Tab-separated table of C-alpha atoms and ligand atoms in Angstrom:
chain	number	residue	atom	x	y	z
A	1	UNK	CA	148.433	44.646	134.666
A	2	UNK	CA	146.860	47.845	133.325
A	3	UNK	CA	143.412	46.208	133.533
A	4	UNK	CA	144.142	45.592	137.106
A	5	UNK	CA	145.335	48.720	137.426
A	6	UNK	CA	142.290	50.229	136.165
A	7	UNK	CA	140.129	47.657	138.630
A	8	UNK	CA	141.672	49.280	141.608
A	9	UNK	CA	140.963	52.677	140.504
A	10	UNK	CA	137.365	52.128	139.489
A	11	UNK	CA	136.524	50.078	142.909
A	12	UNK	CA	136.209	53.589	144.352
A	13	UNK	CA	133.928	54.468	142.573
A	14	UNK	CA	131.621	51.393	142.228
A	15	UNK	CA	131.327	47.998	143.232
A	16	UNK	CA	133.796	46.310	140.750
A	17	UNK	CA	132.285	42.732	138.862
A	18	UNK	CA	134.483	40.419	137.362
A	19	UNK	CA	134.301	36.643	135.908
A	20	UNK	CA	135.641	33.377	137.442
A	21	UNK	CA	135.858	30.737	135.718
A	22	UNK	CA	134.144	27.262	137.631
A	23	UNK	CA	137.621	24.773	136.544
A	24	UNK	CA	139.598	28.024	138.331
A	25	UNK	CA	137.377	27.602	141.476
A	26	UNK	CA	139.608	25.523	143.894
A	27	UNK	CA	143.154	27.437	142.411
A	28	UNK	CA	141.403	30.614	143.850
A	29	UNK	CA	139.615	28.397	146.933
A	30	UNK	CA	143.010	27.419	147.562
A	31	UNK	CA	144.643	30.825	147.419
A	32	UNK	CA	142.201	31.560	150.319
A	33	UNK	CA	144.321	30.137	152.975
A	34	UNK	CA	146.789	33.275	152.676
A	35	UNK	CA	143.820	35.350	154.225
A	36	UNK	CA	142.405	32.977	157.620
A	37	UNK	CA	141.157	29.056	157.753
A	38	UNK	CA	139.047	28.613	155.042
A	39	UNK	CA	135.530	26.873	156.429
A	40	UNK	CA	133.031	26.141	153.767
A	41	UNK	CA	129.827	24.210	153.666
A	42	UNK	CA	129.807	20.590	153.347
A	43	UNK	CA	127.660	17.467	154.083
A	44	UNK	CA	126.725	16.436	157.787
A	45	UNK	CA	124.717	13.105	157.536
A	46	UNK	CA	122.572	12.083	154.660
A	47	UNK	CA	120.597	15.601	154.492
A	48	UNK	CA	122.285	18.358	156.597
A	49	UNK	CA	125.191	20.458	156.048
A	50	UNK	CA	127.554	22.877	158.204
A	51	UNK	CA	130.358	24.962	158.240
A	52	UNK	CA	133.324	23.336	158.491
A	53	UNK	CA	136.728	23.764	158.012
A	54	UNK	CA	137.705	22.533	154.801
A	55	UNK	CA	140.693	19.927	154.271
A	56	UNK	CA	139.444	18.347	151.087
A	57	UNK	CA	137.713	20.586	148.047
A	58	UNK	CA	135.871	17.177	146.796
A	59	UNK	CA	133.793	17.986	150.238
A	60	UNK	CA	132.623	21.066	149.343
A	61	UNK	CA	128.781	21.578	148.794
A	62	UNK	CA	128.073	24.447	147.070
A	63	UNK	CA	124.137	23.435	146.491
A	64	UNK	CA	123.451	22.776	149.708
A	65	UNK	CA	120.315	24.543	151.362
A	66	UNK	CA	120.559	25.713	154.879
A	67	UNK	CA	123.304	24.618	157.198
A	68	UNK	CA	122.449	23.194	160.934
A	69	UNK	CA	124.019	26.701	162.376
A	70	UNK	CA	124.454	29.999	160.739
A	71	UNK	CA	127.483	31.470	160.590
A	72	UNK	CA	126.872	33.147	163.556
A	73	UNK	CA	129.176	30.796	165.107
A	74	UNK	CA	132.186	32.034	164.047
A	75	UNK	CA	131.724	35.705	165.996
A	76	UNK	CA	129.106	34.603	168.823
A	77	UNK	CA	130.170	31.019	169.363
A	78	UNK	CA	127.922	28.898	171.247
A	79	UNK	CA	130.405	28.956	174.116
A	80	UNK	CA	132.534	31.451	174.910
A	81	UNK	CA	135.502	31.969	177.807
A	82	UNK	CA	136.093	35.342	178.517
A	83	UNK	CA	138.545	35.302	181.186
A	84	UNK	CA	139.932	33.497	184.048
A	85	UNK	CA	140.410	34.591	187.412
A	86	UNK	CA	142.200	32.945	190.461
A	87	UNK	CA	143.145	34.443	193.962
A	88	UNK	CA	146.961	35.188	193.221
A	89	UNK	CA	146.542	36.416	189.787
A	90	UNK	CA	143.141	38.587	189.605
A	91	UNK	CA	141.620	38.355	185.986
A	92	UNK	CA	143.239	37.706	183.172
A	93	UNK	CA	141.183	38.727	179.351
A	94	UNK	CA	141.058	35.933	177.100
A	95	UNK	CA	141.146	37.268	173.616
A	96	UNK	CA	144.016	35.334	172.043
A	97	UNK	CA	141.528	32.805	170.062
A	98	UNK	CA	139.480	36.222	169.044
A	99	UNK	CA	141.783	37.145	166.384
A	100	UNK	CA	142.437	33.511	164.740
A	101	UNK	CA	141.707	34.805	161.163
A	102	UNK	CA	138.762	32.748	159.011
A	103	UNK	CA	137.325	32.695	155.419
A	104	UNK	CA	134.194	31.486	155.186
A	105	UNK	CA	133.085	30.608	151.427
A	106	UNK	CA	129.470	29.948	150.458
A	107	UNK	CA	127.197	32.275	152.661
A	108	UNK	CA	123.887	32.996	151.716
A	109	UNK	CA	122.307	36.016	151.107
A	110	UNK	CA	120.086	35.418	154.354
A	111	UNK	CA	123.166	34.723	156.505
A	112	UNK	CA	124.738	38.010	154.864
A	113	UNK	CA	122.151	39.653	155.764
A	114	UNK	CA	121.470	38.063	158.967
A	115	UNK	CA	125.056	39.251	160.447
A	116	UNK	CA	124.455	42.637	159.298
A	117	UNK	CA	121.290	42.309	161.810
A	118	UNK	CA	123.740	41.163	164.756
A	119	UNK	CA	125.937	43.854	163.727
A	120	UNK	CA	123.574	46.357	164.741
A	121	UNK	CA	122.536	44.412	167.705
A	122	UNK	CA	126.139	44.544	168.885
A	123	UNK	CA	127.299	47.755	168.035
A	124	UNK	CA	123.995	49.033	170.554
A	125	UNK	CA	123.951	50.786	173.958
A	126	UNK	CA	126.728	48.460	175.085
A	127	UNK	CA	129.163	47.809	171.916
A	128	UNK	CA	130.373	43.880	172.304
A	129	UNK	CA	134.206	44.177	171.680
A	130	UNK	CA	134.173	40.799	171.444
A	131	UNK	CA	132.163	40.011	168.808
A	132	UNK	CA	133.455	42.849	166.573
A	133	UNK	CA	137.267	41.624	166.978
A	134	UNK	CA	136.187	38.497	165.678
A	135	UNK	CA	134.322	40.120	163.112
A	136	UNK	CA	136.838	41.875	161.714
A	137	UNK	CA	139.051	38.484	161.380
A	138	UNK	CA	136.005	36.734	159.413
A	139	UNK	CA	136.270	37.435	155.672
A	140	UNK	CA	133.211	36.509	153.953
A	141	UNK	CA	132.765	35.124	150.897
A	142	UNK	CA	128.648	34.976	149.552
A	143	UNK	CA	127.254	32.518	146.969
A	144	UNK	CA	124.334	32.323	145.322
A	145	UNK	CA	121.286	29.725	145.681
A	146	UNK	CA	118.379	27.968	144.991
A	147	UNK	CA	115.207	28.805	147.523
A	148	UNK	CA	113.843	25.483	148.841
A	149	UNK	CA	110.291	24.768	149.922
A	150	UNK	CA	111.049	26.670	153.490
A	151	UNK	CA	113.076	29.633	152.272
A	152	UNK	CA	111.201	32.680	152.605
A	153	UNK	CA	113.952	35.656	152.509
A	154	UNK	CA	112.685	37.006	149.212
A	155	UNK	CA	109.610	37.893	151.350
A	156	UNK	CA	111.462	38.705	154.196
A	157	UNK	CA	113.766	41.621	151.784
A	158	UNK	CA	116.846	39.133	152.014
A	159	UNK	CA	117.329	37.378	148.996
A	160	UNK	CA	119.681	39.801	147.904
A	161	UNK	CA	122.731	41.928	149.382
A	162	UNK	CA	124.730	44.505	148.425
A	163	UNK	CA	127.511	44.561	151.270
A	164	UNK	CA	128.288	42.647	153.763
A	165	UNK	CA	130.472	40.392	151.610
A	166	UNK	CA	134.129	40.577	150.868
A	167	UNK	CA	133.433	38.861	147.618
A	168	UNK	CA	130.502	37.705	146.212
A	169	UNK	CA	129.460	34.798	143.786
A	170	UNK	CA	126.752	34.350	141.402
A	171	UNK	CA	126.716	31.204	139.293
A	172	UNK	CA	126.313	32.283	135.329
A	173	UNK	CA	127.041	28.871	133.967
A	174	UNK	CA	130.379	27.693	132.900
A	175	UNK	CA	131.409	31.321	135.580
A	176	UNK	CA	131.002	33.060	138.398
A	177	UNK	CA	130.104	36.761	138.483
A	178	UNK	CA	132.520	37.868	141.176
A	179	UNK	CA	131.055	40.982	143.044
A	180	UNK	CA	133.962	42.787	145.499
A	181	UNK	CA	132.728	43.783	148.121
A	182	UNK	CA	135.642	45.296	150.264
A	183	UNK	CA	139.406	45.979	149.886
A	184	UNK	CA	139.995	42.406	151.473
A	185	UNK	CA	137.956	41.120	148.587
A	186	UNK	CA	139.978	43.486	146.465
A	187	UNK	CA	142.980	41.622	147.646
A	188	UNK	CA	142.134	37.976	147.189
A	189	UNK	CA	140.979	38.703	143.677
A	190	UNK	CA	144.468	40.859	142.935
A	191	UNK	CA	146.301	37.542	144.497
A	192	UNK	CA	145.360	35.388	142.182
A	193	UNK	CA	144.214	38.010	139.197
A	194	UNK	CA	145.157	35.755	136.597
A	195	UNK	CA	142.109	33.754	137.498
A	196	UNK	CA	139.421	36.653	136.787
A	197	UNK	CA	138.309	37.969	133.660
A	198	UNK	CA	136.190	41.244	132.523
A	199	UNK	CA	132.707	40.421	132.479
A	200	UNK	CA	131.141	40.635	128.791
A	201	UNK	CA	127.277	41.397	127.898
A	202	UNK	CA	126.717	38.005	127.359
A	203	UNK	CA	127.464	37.324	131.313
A	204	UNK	CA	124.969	39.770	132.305
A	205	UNK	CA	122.256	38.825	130.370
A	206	UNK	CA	122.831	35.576	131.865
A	207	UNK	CA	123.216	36.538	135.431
A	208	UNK	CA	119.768	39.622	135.004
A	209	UNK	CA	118.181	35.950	133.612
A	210	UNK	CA	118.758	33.874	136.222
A	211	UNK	CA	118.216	36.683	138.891
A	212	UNK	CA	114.840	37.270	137.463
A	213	UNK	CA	114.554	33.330	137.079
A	214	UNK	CA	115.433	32.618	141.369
A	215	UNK	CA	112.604	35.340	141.873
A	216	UNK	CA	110.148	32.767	140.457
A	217	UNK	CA	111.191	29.829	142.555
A	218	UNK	CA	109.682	31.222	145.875
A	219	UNK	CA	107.310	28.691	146.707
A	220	UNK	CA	106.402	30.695	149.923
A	221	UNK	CA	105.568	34.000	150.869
A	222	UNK	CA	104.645	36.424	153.427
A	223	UNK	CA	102.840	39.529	153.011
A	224	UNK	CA	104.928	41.930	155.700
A	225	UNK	CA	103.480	45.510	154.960
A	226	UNK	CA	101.126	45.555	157.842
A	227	UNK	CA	102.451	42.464	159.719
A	228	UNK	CA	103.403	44.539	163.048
A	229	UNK	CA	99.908	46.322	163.170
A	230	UNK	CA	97.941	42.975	163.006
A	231	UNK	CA	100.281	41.467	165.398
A	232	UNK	CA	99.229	44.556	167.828
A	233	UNK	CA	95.505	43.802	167.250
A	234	UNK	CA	96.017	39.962	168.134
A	235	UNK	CA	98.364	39.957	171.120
A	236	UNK	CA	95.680	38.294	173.024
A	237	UNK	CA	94.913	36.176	170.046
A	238	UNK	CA	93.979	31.927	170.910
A	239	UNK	CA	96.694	31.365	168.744
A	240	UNK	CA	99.446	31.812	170.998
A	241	UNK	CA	97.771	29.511	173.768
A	242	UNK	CA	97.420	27.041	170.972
A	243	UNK	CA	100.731	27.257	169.520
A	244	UNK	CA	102.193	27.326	173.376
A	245	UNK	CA	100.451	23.891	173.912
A	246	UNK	CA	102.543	22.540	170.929
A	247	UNK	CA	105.817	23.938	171.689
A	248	UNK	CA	108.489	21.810	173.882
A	249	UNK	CA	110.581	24.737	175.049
A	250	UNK	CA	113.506	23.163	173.941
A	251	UNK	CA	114.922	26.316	172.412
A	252	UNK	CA	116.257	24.525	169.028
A	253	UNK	CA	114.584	27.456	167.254
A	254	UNK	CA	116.310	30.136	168.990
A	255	UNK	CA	119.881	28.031	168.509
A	256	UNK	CA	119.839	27.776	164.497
A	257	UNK	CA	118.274	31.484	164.394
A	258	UNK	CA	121.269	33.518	162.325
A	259	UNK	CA	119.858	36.526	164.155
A	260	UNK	CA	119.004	35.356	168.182
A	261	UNK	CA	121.893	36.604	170.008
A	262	UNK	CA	120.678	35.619	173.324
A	263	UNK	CA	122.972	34.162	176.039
A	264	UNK	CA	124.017	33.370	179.833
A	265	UNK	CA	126.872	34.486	182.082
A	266	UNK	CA	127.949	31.803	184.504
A	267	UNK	CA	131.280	31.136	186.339
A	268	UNK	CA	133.033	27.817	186.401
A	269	UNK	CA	134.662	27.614	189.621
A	270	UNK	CA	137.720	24.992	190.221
A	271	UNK	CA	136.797	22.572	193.148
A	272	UNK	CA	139.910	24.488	195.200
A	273	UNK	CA	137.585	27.770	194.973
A	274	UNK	CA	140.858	29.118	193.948
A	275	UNK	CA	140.471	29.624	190.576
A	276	UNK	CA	138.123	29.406	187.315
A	277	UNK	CA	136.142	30.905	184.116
A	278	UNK	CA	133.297	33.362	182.886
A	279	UNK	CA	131.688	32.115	180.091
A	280	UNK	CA	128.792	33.113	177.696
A	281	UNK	CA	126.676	30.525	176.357
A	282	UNK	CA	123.498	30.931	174.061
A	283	UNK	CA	120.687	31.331	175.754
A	284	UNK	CA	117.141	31.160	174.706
A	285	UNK	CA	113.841	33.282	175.279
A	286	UNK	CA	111.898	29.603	174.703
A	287	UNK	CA	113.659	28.359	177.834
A	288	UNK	CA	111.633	28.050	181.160
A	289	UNK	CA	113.574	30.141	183.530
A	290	UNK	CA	114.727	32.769	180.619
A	291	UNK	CA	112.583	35.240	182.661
A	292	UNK	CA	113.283	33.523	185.801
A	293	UNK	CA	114.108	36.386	188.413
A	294	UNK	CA	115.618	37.037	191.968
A	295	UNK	CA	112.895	36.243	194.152
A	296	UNK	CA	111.540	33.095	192.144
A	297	UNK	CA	108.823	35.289	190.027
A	298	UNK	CA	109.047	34.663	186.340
A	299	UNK	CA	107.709	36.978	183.887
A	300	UNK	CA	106.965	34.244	181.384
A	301	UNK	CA	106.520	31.179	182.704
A	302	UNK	CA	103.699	29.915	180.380
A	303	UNK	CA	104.636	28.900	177.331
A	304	UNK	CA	102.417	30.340	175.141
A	305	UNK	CA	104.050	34.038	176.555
A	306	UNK	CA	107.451	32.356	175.685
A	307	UNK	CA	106.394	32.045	172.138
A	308	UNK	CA	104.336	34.730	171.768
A	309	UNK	CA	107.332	36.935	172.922
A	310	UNK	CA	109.556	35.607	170.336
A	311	UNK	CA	107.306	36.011	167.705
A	312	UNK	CA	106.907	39.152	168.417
A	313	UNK	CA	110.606	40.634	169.279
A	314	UNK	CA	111.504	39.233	165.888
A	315	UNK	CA	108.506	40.609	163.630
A	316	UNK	CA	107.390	43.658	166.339
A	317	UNK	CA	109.793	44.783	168.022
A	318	UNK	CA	112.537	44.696	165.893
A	319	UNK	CA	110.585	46.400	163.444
A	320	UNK	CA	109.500	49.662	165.593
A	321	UNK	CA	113.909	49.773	167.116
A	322	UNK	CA	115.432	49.262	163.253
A	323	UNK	CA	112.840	49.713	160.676
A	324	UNK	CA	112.850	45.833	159.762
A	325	UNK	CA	112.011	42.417	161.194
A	326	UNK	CA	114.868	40.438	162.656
A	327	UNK	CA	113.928	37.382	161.050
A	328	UNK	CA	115.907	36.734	157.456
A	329	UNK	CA	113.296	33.503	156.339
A	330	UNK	CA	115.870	31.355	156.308
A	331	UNK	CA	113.733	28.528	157.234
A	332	UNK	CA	116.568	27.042	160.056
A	333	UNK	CA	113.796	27.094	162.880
A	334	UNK	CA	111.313	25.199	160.469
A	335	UNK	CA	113.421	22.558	159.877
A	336	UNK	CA	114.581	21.967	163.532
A	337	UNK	CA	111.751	22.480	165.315
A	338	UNK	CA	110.626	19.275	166.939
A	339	UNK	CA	107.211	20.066	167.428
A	340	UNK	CA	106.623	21.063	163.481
A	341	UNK	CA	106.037	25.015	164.226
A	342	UNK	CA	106.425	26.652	161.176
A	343	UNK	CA	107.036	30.133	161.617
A	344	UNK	CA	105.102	30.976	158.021
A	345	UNK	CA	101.979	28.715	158.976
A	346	UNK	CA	102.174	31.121	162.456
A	347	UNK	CA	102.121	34.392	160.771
A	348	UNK	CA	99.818	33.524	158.674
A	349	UNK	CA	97.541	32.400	161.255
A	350	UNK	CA	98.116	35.205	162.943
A	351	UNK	CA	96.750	36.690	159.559
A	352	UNK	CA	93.660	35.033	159.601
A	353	UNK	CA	94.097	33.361	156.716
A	354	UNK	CA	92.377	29.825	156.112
A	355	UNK	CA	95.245	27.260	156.038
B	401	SF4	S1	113.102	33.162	162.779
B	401	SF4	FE1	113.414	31.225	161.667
B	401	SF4	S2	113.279	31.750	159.487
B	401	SF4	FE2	113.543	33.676	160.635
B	401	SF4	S3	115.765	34.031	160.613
B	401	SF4	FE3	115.318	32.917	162.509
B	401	SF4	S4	115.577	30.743	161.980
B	401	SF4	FE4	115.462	31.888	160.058
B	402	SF4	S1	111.996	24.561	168.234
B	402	SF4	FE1	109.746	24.364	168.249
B	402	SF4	S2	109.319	23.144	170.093
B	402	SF4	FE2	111.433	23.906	170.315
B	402	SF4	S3	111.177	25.847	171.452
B	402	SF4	FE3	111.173	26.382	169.272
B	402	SF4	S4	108.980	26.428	168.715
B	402	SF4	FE4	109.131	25.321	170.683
């Protein structure tokens, strides 16, 4: 108890690390439940994996490499009602569902990362209650991985987070190192305390080994410094016309982004044009009519302006509003992209260099 004790009071004053045993894993998994639904990743099909929520621990893939949708999900859902209206009544909010209370275990560092992105996106000139209600229900719980052959966040300064996270795991072997991130954190680990140990020297040797070790298993990267300035120079570059002849528009890339918050506003009216919905839905800049205006002009109706512009909102313009690109190289719009853009092969074209 007086080591607990003494956890508490040193959180305060820095981010506190403790042990987990693996065989104590699904005890503490399990103790989750007392804090939201806990939604982890597990298999979809023979290759892909999502979020889902979890009845059955056996499910649980904690190797997997990128799921189908980021966790953006869970606080900017594809769909979204935000209130009904009818004739008698007027409008009526719909936020009941907003504070449904989640734990999702098993987010990258990129996906981390990526929501601290929308949180600045949403917290802008307009501040999107919604989205921050449900964030504040969504207790997240990070874990460490492998890079794969499309991962590129080590490049892209998001391989590694230091908030964002109620807890934090980093495999050490036979352990976890357990980072706590927040007083929720604080909470789950003080629920089931029995489960967490000090860490010794021997853990973090391991864990500075095996950090320096994932650092080494980038198999691509992408040299940022002056990215934005050579983007300037070649905004009339062939390139885009090239890559627009390639592209489908069918927006897939913009879907699995963990950082496009795009969407529509449309009402669903009953056939008694009595009653009926608002909803959001996610939208995308890839789209035809994106730019499609009053008046039938459209601002990009080419599609080589449709991908040049979101190219360059994520690595320009994001840049020169918050200091950093919007993309997280998470590799999501490699893999879905139809067409086989690859956002790395782009910017380095872009570069110049000789692929
Ligand atoms: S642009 Fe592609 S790689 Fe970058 S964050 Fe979005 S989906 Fe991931
Ligand atoms: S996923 Fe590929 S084909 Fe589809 S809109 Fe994006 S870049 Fe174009």
């Amino acid at each position: 108890m007086l080591f607990y004790q003494n956890l508490r009071r040193d959180l305060v004053k820095t981010m506190q690390i403790l042990k987990l045993d693996k065989k104590n894993l699904n005890e503490f998994i399990f103790s989750l439940n007392d804090f939201g639904e806990v939604h982890a990743p597990v298999k979809k099909g023979d290759k892909q994996f999502v979020f889902s929520k979890l009845t059955d621990f056996s499910k649980i893939k904690l190797e997997y490499t990128r799921t189908i949708l980021p966790p953006k999900k869970y606080f900017h859902p594809p769909t979204d009602t935000l209130f009904k209206f009818s004739q008698e009544e007027g409008y009526q909010s719909l936020t009941e569902e907003l504070r449904k209370k989640y734990v999702i275990f098993g987010l990258h560092p990129c996906d981390i990362y990526a929501i601290k992105i929308l949180d600045l996106i949403f917290a802008g000139e307009f501040v999107d209650d919604r989205y921050f209600i449900r964030r504040k229900n969504v207790a997240i719980i990070g874990l460490d991985c492998i890079p794969d052959d499309k991962c590129f966040c080590r490049s892209m300064r998001a391989d590694f987070v230091e908030d964002g996270f109620d807890l934090f795991l980093s495999d050490i072997g036979n352990s976890y190192l357990v980072r706590v991130g927040t007083g929720r954190g604080d909470d789950m680990v003080r629920k089931t305390q029995d489960l967490f140990k000090e860490v010794n020297k021997k853990d973090i040797t391991e864990y500075k080994r095996r950090s320096d070790e994932k650092k080494n298993l980038f198999k691509v990267d992408i040299e940022l410094s002056d990215l934005p300035e050579i983007m300037d120079l070649e905004y009339e570059s062939k390139v885009w016309e090239e890559i627009g002849k390639e592209c489908l528009s069918c927006g897939s890339c913009s879907m699995v982004c963990p950082t496009c918050y795009c969407y529509d506003v449309f009402d669903e009216i009953n056939l008694d044009a009595n009653h009926g919905v608002r909803k959001r839905q996610w939208d995308s800049c890839l789209f035809k009519d994106y730019a499609l205006v009053a008046g039938g002009h459209n601002f990009r109706a080419e599609r080589s302006l449709r991908v040049k512009n979101r190219f360059f909102h994520k690595q320009r313009g994001f840049v020169a509003q918050y200091g950093r690109p919007s993309c997280v190289g998470c590799g999501r719009c490699i893999e879905a992209c139809p067409a086989k853009i690859d956002i790395i092969e782009v910017i380095n074209r872009i570069r110049g260099a000789k692929l």
